[in-house]
Amino acid sequence: MAATSAVAAVVAGALGAVPQRTDLAAAAAVPSRACSVSSLASFQSLSASCKTARSARAVSKKVGGRQIVCSVAAPSTSPRSASTEIVGKPTVLVAEKLGEAGLELLKKIANVDCSYNLSQEELCAKISLCDALIVRSGTKVTREVFEASNGRLKVVGRAGVGIDNVDLQAATEVGCLVVNAPTANTIAAAEHGIALLTALARNVAQASASMKAGEWKRNKYVGVSLVDKTLAVMGFGKVGSEVARRAKGLGMQVIAHDPYAPADRARAIGVELVSFDEALQRADFISLHMPLTPSTDKCFNDESFAKCKKGVRIVNVARGGVIDEEALVRALDSGIVAQAALDVFTVEPPAKDDKLIQHENVVVTPHLGASTMEAQEGVAVEIAEAVVGALQGELAATAVNAPMVPAEVLAELSPYVTLAERLGRLAVQLVSGGAGVKDVKVTYTSSRADDDLDTRLLRAMITKGLIEPVSSAFINLVNADFIAKQRGLRISEERRPSDGAVEVPLESIEVRISKVDSRFNTAMSSGDITLVGTVKGGVPHLSKVGGFSVDVSLEGSIILCRQVDQPGMIGKVGNFLGEQNVNISFMSVGRDSPRKQAVMAIGVDDVPSKEVLTKIGQISAIEEFVFLKL
């Protein structure tokens, strides 16, 4: 039982979900080792084992006053009706409109049921007879949907990028693969961003509304030129880089901020990578293309707007939540922001009387970024190909969850998986500046032979830790290398032999990030941000920061301080935290020698306020400090 629990925990951690719920496992009658598979085909066969034998029958259920009928028919030579399926073919439920090209691909290998505008109850009533489900953003694929499938649902395809409407945790628990279509919308979204940019500069929407009201006010709608203006592209991924290309064609000077943008790709387009603050300070126009993550949620707020040029213009075709909409209204009223063009909103659709929507200097569109005929067909084909591949036992690069490591390896590496991800999370938070993370070296110290240590999962988890905090990507063993390559992140691995016991798979993991600046210079060793971690008693620990040895349990959040080694330092910092009711879980000090430099590591259960952190930084003996979230 202990080994099985360890395996389940590792799989859940690798997929960004909590450990598998035993009640669901029991309900599906899946063997305890089913969470570890070597291919998607065997992964799916496990769910097939929990199905009951089906003969020709119809299941009827009354839901919300409507009769829902799902049929499973025996083979027939007569034409197939919408309510029957050919036995032997999988059934794909398409719950929202999908382009015809995608439907044709699906029909080649599956029975396709197009049932739109289903309520949650209706979806739950149909899902137990479906092998795959395709949705857009309007259908919520909740835990109840996965449980109602009774183990039959093998794959959920999200026709688009975001998967906020799919319960990934529940999907993982019941062994259902989730795939998305992240590339087909790129050009459409970029073109819409440029359309809003030019419309904003020339007051197109306002002038059109004025003329339709019978007015002729040429002087009121004098615009600004784009030539030689500076555009800051915030988020230099697929869409952001395409916007940059088009803006360069309009004669704009383009800068960009993205911690993972490869500098060589930016240079090839003629774009300068800068820090977040520098982008705000230099921009005449700002175009947002960043994902919505905890670190980007409302990152454009009063503080951010205060750093902008007076009269800046903002375009958002990314995610509504990256802007504090009330703060944007204040910035518009004060003149800090001259105009804004928005395609996305925190709540969609927004209220009709929303102050931001009604503001005279705001242009709005109802989330049309991907709404071109070409993009819709492209998304349909991309998601259909991913779903077809999954149903045929293939693993798509766009999969966002899937375990792929043998059970015995998962059980053995369990604590090191957690260590790997947390080292990645700490390391990326130490990076400063606009150069972006490009080169990472991971060194494993082990007494094992090279062929007796499978590091694929560890590398994937380090990648997960490095990328997920600053992106919307979901990293797992399937897509880790793909996403790292896509973002220009090179991860090299090295083995360092030791004389330890072979029963212990690893003595330590070292993560080094090269060619970057650090928010905490003490973490630099030979020009690289360097962290080393180990496992003690099954718990991951940070054992080295730069050249300083520490002993830090990687739980909660951490404050790192470089200080002059002198009496009373622990007490001073502890008092400041205690006054604000911030609980300290541990404290460790590593030093060169007595009365010289030292590094103090403090674990805290709560997030300290800015005021407390400022007080800590003002202690004369503290030379630098950083707060890191795990």
XYZ file of C-alpha atoms in Angstrom:
630
model
C 0.000 0.000 0.000
C 2.792 2.452 0.814
C 4.448 1.925 -2.548
C 1.133 2.338 -4.339
C 0.425 5.597 -2.503
C 3.882 6.886 -3.366
C 3.330 6.114 -7.034
C -0.046 7.872 -7.044
C 1.450 10.899 -5.313
C 4.278 11.187 -7.824
C 1.921 10.876 -10.789
C -0.340 13.527 -9.296
C 2.629 15.817 -8.667
C 3.967 15.353 -12.174
C 0.617 16.338 -13.612
C -0.023 19.284 -11.326
C -2.822 17.507 -9.469
C -3.368 16.095 -5.998
C -2.849 12.378 -5.296
C -5.439 10.001 -6.717
C -8.611 9.738 -4.657
C -9.143 6.222 -3.411
C -12.931 6.446 -3.774
C -12.578 7.174 -7.482
C -10.029 4.422 -7.919
C -12.370 1.969 -6.282
C -15.350 3.131 -8.336
C -13.425 2.583 -11.565
C -12.134 -0.798 -10.387
C -8.684 0.062 -11.743
C -5.704 -1.920 -10.391
C -3.555 -0.015 -7.913
C -0.612 0.173 -10.349
C -2.748 1.512 -13.181
C -1.489 5.030 -12.697
C 1.868 4.088 -14.160
C 1.922 3.163 -17.836
C 4.412 3.066 -20.637
C 2.061 4.083 -23.450
C -1.268 5.773 -23.902
C -2.715 2.588 -25.370
C -2.065 0.618 -22.176
C -3.151 3.657 -20.151
C -6.524 3.639 -21.924
C -6.929 -0.133 -21.798
C -7.123 0.123 -18.025
C -10.230 2.278 -18.215
C -11.688 -0.132 -20.763
C -11.356 -2.950 -18.217
C -13.861 -1.285 -15.929
C -16.616 -1.164 -18.559
C -19.480 -3.573 -18.386
C -20.388 -5.578 -21.476
C -22.740 -3.652 -23.713
C -25.389 -5.094 -25.964
C -27.740 -3.149 -28.191
C -29.761 -0.970 -25.860
C -30.909 2.578 -25.228
C -30.445 4.571 -22.065
C -33.123 7.139 -21.370
C -33.081 9.723 -18.647
C -35.277 12.717 -17.961
C -33.197 15.786 -17.151
C -34.557 19.264 -16.543
C -37.832 18.497 -18.252
C -36.128 17.139 -21.405
C -35.799 13.477 -22.354
C -32.154 12.564 -23.126
C -31.759 9.361 -25.126
C -28.359 7.798 -25.827
C -28.241 4.666 -27.947
C -25.702 1.920 -28.521
C -26.844 -0.074 -31.536
C -25.687 -3.341 -33.043
C -24.120 -3.174 -36.523
C -26.596 -2.421 -39.254
C -26.523 -2.129 -43.036
C -29.053 0.670 -42.964
C -27.997 4.332 -42.879
C -26.867 5.431 -39.405
C -29.136 7.885 -37.607
C -27.982 10.661 -35.304
C -28.940 8.608 -32.265
C -27.014 5.439 -33.095
C -23.379 4.427 -33.266
C -21.520 1.708 -35.121
C -20.290 -0.884 -32.664
C -16.488 -1.203 -32.775
C -15.898 2.503 -33.369
C -15.284 4.939 -30.505
C -17.870 7.638 -29.908
C -16.853 11.309 -29.897
C -19.234 13.853 -28.393
C -18.745 17.312 -29.903
C -20.413 19.653 -27.409
C -19.711 22.957 -29.192
C -19.568 23.957 -32.854
C -16.530 22.608 -34.659
C -15.334 23.298 -38.202
C -16.367 20.805 -40.884
C -12.768 19.819 -41.668
C -12.311 18.670 -38.089
C -15.575 16.761 -38.080
C -14.580 14.915 -41.248
C -11.333 13.768 -39.629
C -13.228 12.479 -36.608
C -15.811 10.639 -38.717
C -13.081 8.564 -40.366
C -12.412 6.666 -37.140
C -15.335 7.401 -34.813
C -19.050 7.846 -34.403
C -19.536 11.594 -34.021
C -22.385 13.001 -31.931
C -22.779 16.778 -32.341
C -24.954 17.899 -29.433
C -24.621 21.607 -28.683
C -25.763 23.781 -25.769
C -26.019 20.894 -23.316
C -26.627 21.711 -19.685
C -24.345 20.102 -17.096
C -27.058 17.566 -16.276
C -27.550 16.697 -19.936
C -23.802 16.345 -20.480
C -23.515 14.025 -17.476
C -26.399 11.939 -18.823
C -24.695 11.398 -22.205
C -21.040 11.124 -21.218
C -21.032 7.501 -20.018
C -21.523 6.375 -23.648
C -18.701 8.524 -25.037
C -14.995 7.782 -25.489
C -13.996 11.373 -26.277
C -15.398 14.837 -25.691
C -14.561 18.004 -27.612
C -15.424 21.426 -26.184
C -14.547 25.068 -26.610
C -14.651 27.570 -23.749
C -18.401 27.499 -23.152
C -18.716 23.960 -21.770
C -17.539 23.203 -18.238
C -15.992 19.741 -17.974
C -16.295 19.328 -14.235
C -15.486 16.546 -11.785
C -19.125 15.476 -12.024
C -18.739 14.951 -15.770
C -15.672 12.744 -15.310
C -17.345 10.725 -12.562
C -20.493 10.316 -14.677
C -18.404 8.800 -17.486
C -17.868 5.688 -15.341
C -14.356 5.261 -16.693
C -15.272 5.256 -20.406
C -14.121 8.772 -21.281
C -10.567 8.455 -22.621
C -9.795 11.947 -23.896
C -11.107 15.512 -23.629
C -10.133 17.870 -26.425
C -10.235 21.623 -25.849
C -10.607 23.397 -29.198
C -8.414 26.350 -28.257
C -5.561 27.228 -25.928
C -6.936 27.772 -22.433
C -8.184 24.828 -20.388
C -9.669 26.746 -17.462
C -13.011 25.069 -18.151
C -11.618 21.524 -17.778
C -11.033 20.050 -14.317
C -7.516 18.696 -14.890
C -7.300 17.277 -11.406
C -10.439 15.199 -11.879
C -9.321 14.133 -15.366
C -6.036 12.879 -13.988
C -7.674 11.025 -11.125
C -9.927 9.015 -13.448
C -7.244 8.461 -16.078
C -8.588 10.730 -18.814
C -6.149 12.447 -21.174
C -6.672 16.161 -21.875
C -5.369 17.778 -25.074
C -5.685 21.299 -26.481
C -5.038 23.172 -29.749
C -2.474 25.872 -28.936
C -1.181 26.934 -32.363
C -4.020 27.422 -34.849
C -5.277 30.709 -33.368
C -1.915 32.466 -33.477
C -2.212 34.544 -36.644
C -5.844 35.457 -36.041
C -5.077 36.750 -32.542
C -2.051 38.708 -33.791
C -4.067 40.290 -36.601
C -6.794 41.297 -34.176
C -4.193 42.881 -31.919
C -2.884 44.958 -34.823
C -6.448 45.854 -35.864
C -7.153 47.212 -32.385
C -3.785 48.989 -32.311
C -4.475 50.914 -35.527
C -8.130 51.531 -34.657
C -6.999 52.979 -31.339
C -4.400 55.261 -32.889
C -6.878 56.727 -35.400
C -10.066 56.734 -33.280
C -11.844 54.549 -35.837
C -14.583 53.238 -33.553
C -15.411 56.608 -32.026
C -15.431 58.396 -35.381
C -17.691 55.721 -36.875
C -20.163 56.010 -33.987
C -20.105 59.797 -34.312
C -20.928 59.736 -38.028
C -23.748 57.243 -37.494
C -25.166 59.688 -34.961
C -25.292 62.325 -37.722
C -22.141 64.207 -36.695
C -19.120 65.398 -38.703
C -16.355 66.133 -36.167
C -13.041 65.851 -37.952
C -11.140 67.936 -35.415
C -12.338 65.855 -32.448
C -10.928 62.591 -33.771
C -7.409 63.565 -34.736
C -5.257 60.500 -34.106
C -1.574 59.707 -33.639
C 0.895 58.099 -36.034
C 2.412 54.695 -35.360
C 5.662 55.340 -37.215
C 8.648 55.675 -34.849
C 6.475 55.058 -31.796
C 7.653 52.461 -29.273
C 5.488 49.379 -28.848
C 6.080 47.193 -25.785
C 4.992 43.612 -26.410
C 4.344 42.041 -23.011
C 4.680 38.308 -23.588
C 6.843 37.296 -26.552
C 5.367 33.894 -27.354
C 3.662 32.869 -30.586
C 1.112 35.679 -30.705
C 3.394 38.339 -29.234
C 6.167 37.670 -31.747
C 3.703 37.805 -34.662
C 2.382 41.155 -33.401
C 5.972 42.383 -33.196
C 6.628 41.377 -36.838
C 3.594 43.281 -38.031
C 4.340 46.324 -35.886
C 7.859 46.482 -37.330
C 6.241 46.546 -40.759
C 4.263 49.600 -39.654
C 7.501 51.395 -38.793
C 7.253 51.014 -35.012
C 10.171 50.519 -32.627
C 9.425 47.272 -30.781
C 10.632 46.200 -27.350
C 9.413 43.144 -25.452
C 9.317 41.641 -22.004
C 9.207 37.878 -21.497
C 11.429 35.941 -19.062
C 11.614 33.015 -21.496
C 11.926 34.717 -24.858
C 15.066 33.530 -26.668
C 17.283 36.566 -27.305
C 18.344 35.276 -30.736
C 14.722 34.975 -31.895
C 14.005 38.488 -30.679
C 17.092 39.852 -32.438
C 16.075 38.117 -35.677
C 12.847 40.118 -35.651
C 14.594 43.304 -34.573
C 13.125 43.342 -31.094
C 14.943 44.373 -27.906
C 14.196 42.360 -24.766
C 13.872 44.504 -21.639
C 12.684 44.237 -18.045
C 9.035 44.721 -17.089
C 9.644 48.178 -15.599
C 11.733 49.364 -18.538
C 9.016 48.279 -20.945
C 6.470 50.376 -19.044
C 8.722 53.414 -18.899
C 9.625 53.441 -22.613
C 6.361 52.418 -24.293
C 4.043 54.669 -26.269
C 1.832 51.650 -26.930
C 1.585 48.427 -24.872
C 0.234 45.194 -26.354
C -0.518 42.408 -23.856
C 0.102 38.767 -24.783
C 0.942 37.223 -21.417
C -0.883 34.274 -19.864
C -3.032 34.610 -16.781
C -1.075 33.035 -13.914
C -0.800 33.865 -10.207
C 2.222 36.052 -11.028
C 0.450 37.976 -13.836
C -2.973 38.315 -12.199
C -3.735 42.069 -12.165
C -0.075 42.839 -12.854
C -1.268 45.975 -14.658
C -2.480 47.886 -11.641
C -2.144 51.351 -10.075
C 1.531 50.745 -9.343
C 2.244 49.606 -12.905
C 0.331 52.434 -14.551
C 2.222 54.950 -12.404
C 5.456 53.804 -14.102
C 4.099 54.378 -17.620
C 4.559 57.383 -19.865
C 1.667 59.810 -19.577
C -0.616 59.195 -22.540
C 0.315 55.535 -23.113
C -2.150 53.422 -25.126
C -2.911 49.811 -24.167
C -4.196 46.848 -26.217
C -5.227 43.545 -24.619
C -6.081 40.450 -26.671
C -4.623 38.009 -24.105
C -6.484 37.470 -20.823
C -8.750 39.938 -19.069
C -7.441 39.173 -15.598
C -3.946 40.553 -16.258
C -5.413 44.066 -15.959
C -6.924 45.476 -12.781
C -9.939 46.962 -14.547
C -10.779 49.451 -11.796
C -7.184 50.686 -11.832
C -7.374 51.071 -15.628
C -10.467 53.262 -15.285
C -8.569 55.471 -12.830
C -5.575 55.643 -15.183
C -7.853 56.625 -18.077
C -9.595 59.302 -16.014
C -6.260 60.767 -14.902
C -4.795 60.769 -18.416
C -1.950 58.362 -17.585
C -3.535 56.017 -20.102
C -4.836 57.926 -23.110
C -6.775 55.053 -24.658
C -7.338 51.332 -24.317
C -8.544 48.655 -26.733
C -9.790 45.466 -25.076
C -10.902 42.132 -26.493
C -10.880 40.231 -23.184
C -12.288 40.950 -19.744
C -12.083 39.667 -16.203
C -15.725 38.593 -16.371
C -17.157 37.654 -19.753
C -19.518 38.968 -20.848
C -19.029 42.110 -18.751
C -21.971 44.024 -17.304
C -23.710 46.374 -19.739
C -23.144 49.348 -17.420
C -19.489 48.506 -16.736
C -17.537 51.767 -16.362
C -14.623 50.489 -18.393
C -16.815 49.323 -21.279
C -18.661 52.638 -21.364
C -15.544 54.829 -21.103
C -15.266 57.170 -24.093
C -11.571 56.393 -24.559
C -11.988 52.623 -24.664
C -12.570 50.444 -27.746
C -14.000 46.997 -27.031
C -14.701 43.788 -28.939
C -16.400 40.619 -27.592
C -13.401 38.237 -27.426
C -12.902 38.035 -31.193
C -9.164 37.280 -31.192
C -9.583 33.818 -32.713
C -12.728 34.578 -34.678
C -11.705 34.205 -38.293
C -12.984 31.526 -40.635
C -9.444 30.282 -41.199
C -8.607 30.095 -37.503
C -11.810 28.248 -36.676
C -11.057 25.602 -39.314
C -7.437 25.392 -38.162
C -8.455 24.809 -34.552
C -10.955 22.183 -35.646
C -8.303 20.240 -37.557
C -5.679 20.585 -34.805
C -7.949 19.332 -32.032
C -9.423 16.581 -34.204
C -5.938 15.278 -35.019
C -5.000 15.279 -31.328
C -8.181 13.443 -30.307
C -7.883 10.900 -33.139
C -4.268 10.239 -32.174
C -5.213 9.750 -28.530
C -8.019 7.336 -29.416
C -5.541 5.351 -31.505
C -3.077 5.066 -28.628
C -0.694 7.880 -29.560
C 0.587 10.602 -27.243
C 0.156 14.122 -28.587
C 2.648 16.903 -27.914
C -0.357 19.014 -26.863
C -1.321 16.598 -24.066
C -1.494 18.378 -20.731
C -1.601 15.284 -18.509
C -0.278 11.717 -18.805
C 2.005 9.544 -16.657
C 4.713 7.701 -18.590
C 7.140 6.253 -16.018
C 7.138 2.684 -14.601
C 5.652 2.283 -11.147
C 8.872 1.139 -9.469
C 10.736 4.200 -10.772
C 7.962 6.520 -9.623
C 7.959 5.043 -6.136
C 11.728 5.323 -5.775
C 11.970 8.874 -7.123
C 8.947 10.208 -5.243
C 10.711 12.690 -2.894
C 13.206 13.695 -5.599
C 10.354 14.621 -7.957
C 9.166 17.197 -5.423
C 12.742 18.389 -4.886
C 13.298 18.842 -8.633
C 10.196 20.967 -9.163
C 10.861 23.160 -6.141
C 14.474 23.791 -7.129
C 13.174 24.935 -10.510
C 10.596 27.213 -8.885
C 13.176 28.782 -6.604
C 15.744 29.226 -9.370
C 13.415 31.041 -11.777
C 12.313 33.432 -9.026
C 15.953 34.446 -8.545
C 16.286 35.592 -12.180
C 16.138 39.335 -12.894
C 16.407 41.467 -16.024
C 14.968 40.960 -19.485
C 17.447 38.500 -21.020
C 15.296 35.438 -20.283
C 16.256 31.946 -19.161
C 18.014 30.046 -21.960
C 20.614 27.684 -20.507
C 20.065 25.422 -17.512
C 22.442 22.716 -16.361
C 21.266 19.972 -14.012
C 23.816 17.815 -12.193
C 22.765 14.606 -10.462
C 25.147 13.258 -7.806
C 24.587 9.528 -7.537
C 26.351 6.234 -6.915
C 24.159 4.586 -9.559
C 25.384 3.652 -13.033
C 24.185 5.889 -15.849
C 21.762 3.270 -17.150
C 20.335 2.673 -13.670
C 19.016 6.177 -13.071
C 16.022 7.359 -15.107
C 16.086 11.155 -14.951
C 13.316 11.881 -17.491
C 10.751 12.630 -14.812
C 13.211 14.730 -12.804
C 14.099 16.792 -15.881
C 10.412 17.243 -16.644
C 9.728 18.439 -13.106
C 12.624 20.901 -13.186
C 11.188 22.206 -16.461
C 7.780 22.412 -14.797
C 9.224 24.438 -11.928
C 11.105 26.785 -14.272
C 8.258 27.500 -16.694
C 4.891 27.159 -14.946
C 5.298 30.086 -12.493
C 5.668 32.532 -15.399
C 3.407 30.997 -18.033
C 0.069 29.316 -18.638
C 1.738 26.089 -19.784
C 0.984 22.795 -18.052
C 4.170 20.752 -17.925
C 4.325 16.977 -17.659
C 6.482 14.121 -18.854
C 4.775 14.170 -22.247
C 5.274 17.797 -23.178
C 8.184 19.026 -21.022
C 10.907 18.731 -23.652
C 8.591 20.044 -26.374
C 7.657 23.175 -24.437
C 11.246 23.780 -23.314
C 12.429 23.627 -26.920
C 9.547 25.821 -28.050
C 10.580 28.473 -25.519
C 14.271 28.268 -26.359
C 15.102 26.720 -22.982
C 18.087 24.353 -23.189
C 18.441 21.912 -20.309
C 21.620 19.845 -20.182
C 22.165 17.007 -17.714
C 25.328 15.710 -16.088
C 26.041 12.802 -13.735
C 28.515 13.228 -10.878
C 29.605 9.886 -9.388
C 29.735 9.372 -5.643
C 30.724 6.590 -3.240
C 27.354 6.479 -1.489
C 24.988 3.536 -1.128
C 23.419 2.368 -4.374
C 20.121 1.924 -2.516
C 19.835 5.719 -2.485
C 19.108 6.859 -6.056
C 20.421 10.395 -5.611
C 22.588 12.263 -3.139
C 21.799 15.696 -4.552
C 20.454 17.694 -7.492
C 22.165 20.890 -8.617
C 20.411 23.434 -10.856
C 22.474 26.151 -12.573
C 20.996 28.932 -14.728
C 23.584 30.594 -16.977
C 23.790 33.989 -18.658
C 21.288 35.756 -16.395
C 21.325 38.367 -13.655
C 20.040 37.504 -10.201
C 17.740 39.246 -7.745
C 19.931 37.738 -5.017
C 23.591 38.024 -5.966
C 24.612 35.581 -3.254
C 22.965 32.831 -5.312
C 25.578 33.364 -8.056
C 28.453 30.896 -8.305
C 30.969 31.163 -11.166
C 28.567 33.518 -12.930
C 25.540 31.211 -12.663
C 22.530 31.122 -10.358
C 23.233 27.926 -8.443
C 21.010 25.925 -6.105
C 21.641 22.461 -4.674
C 19.061 20.270 -2.994
C 18.888 16.901 -1.305
C 16.339 14.686 0.443
C 16.404 14.052 4.198
C 13.954 11.650 5.760
C 11.823 11.781 2.653
C 11.593 15.596 2.770
C 13.236 17.828 0.113
C 15.819 20.277 1.465
C 17.781 23.176 -0.006
C 21.411 22.481 0.868
C 23.326 25.177 -0.995
C 22.693 28.714 -2.298
C 25.548 29.937 -4.471
C 28.653 29.213 -2.430
C 26.883 29.052 0.960
C 25.762 25.829 2.616
C 22.302 25.954 4.197
C 19.795 23.434 5.537
C 16.317 24.503 4.479
C 13.185 22.359 4.313
C 11.474 23.215 1.012
C 8.005 23.815 2.385
C 5.923 26.992 2.539
C 7.827 30.133 1.510
C 11.404 31.220 2.123
C 13.216 34.460 2.948
C 16.921 34.451 2.045
C 19.163 37.139 3.571
C 22.854 37.824 3.065
C 24.133 39.498 6.188
C 27.133 40.345 8.278
C 27.464 37.499 10.775
C 26.838 39.110 14.160
C 24.780 38.466 17.320
C 21.076 39.321 17.408
C 20.262 38.943 13.699
C 17.918 35.992 14.133
C 16.100 37.798 16.928
C 15.656 41.031 14.947
C 14.203 39.332 11.907
C 12.088 37.010 14.040
C 10.622 39.955 15.958
C 9.560 41.766 12.787
C 7.819 38.633 11.510
C 6.250 37.862 14.885
C 4.818 41.377 15.197
C 2.854 40.731 11.985
C 1.757 37.231 13.099
C 3.898 35.545 10.433
C 4.730 32.061 11.676
C 8.330 30.858 11.254
C 8.647 27.161 10.403
C 12.459 26.979 10.448
C 15.591 29.111 10.401
C 19.082 28.180 9.197
C 22.332 30.129 8.889
C 25.275 29.261 6.647
C 28.493 31.291 6.830
C 32.046 31.559 5.524
C 33.535 32.021 8.966
C 32.557 33.763 12.246
C 31.835 37.514 12.062
C 32.010 37.584 8.258
C 29.333 37.045 5.629
C 26.485 34.635 6.234
C 23.257 33.540 4.564
C 20.151 33.237 6.721
C 17.266 31.145 5.391
C 13.879 31.576 7.062
C 10.867 29.397 6.326
C 7.492 31.060 6.837
C 3.963 29.646 6.750
C 2.396 33.001 5.818
C 3.169 35.622 3.179
C 4.793 38.626 4.887
C 3.477 42.078 4.062
C 5.557 44.520 2.004
C 6.016 46.583 5.165
C 7.593 43.663 7.045
C 9.891 42.820 4.134
C 10.916 46.478 3.920
C 11.784 46.502 7.627
C 13.907 43.381 7.203
C 15.737 44.981 4.289
C 16.438 48.084 6.362
C 18.395 46.188 9.022
C 21.895 47.610 8.625
C 23.690 44.253 8.742
C 21.534 42.784 5.950
C 23.208 43.388 2.599
C 20.505 41.838 0.391
C 17.432 39.669 0.754
C 14.752 37.991 -1.355
C 11.335 36.464 -0.669
C 10.583 33.246 -2.600
C 7.259 31.414 -2.910
C 7.012 27.652 -3.216
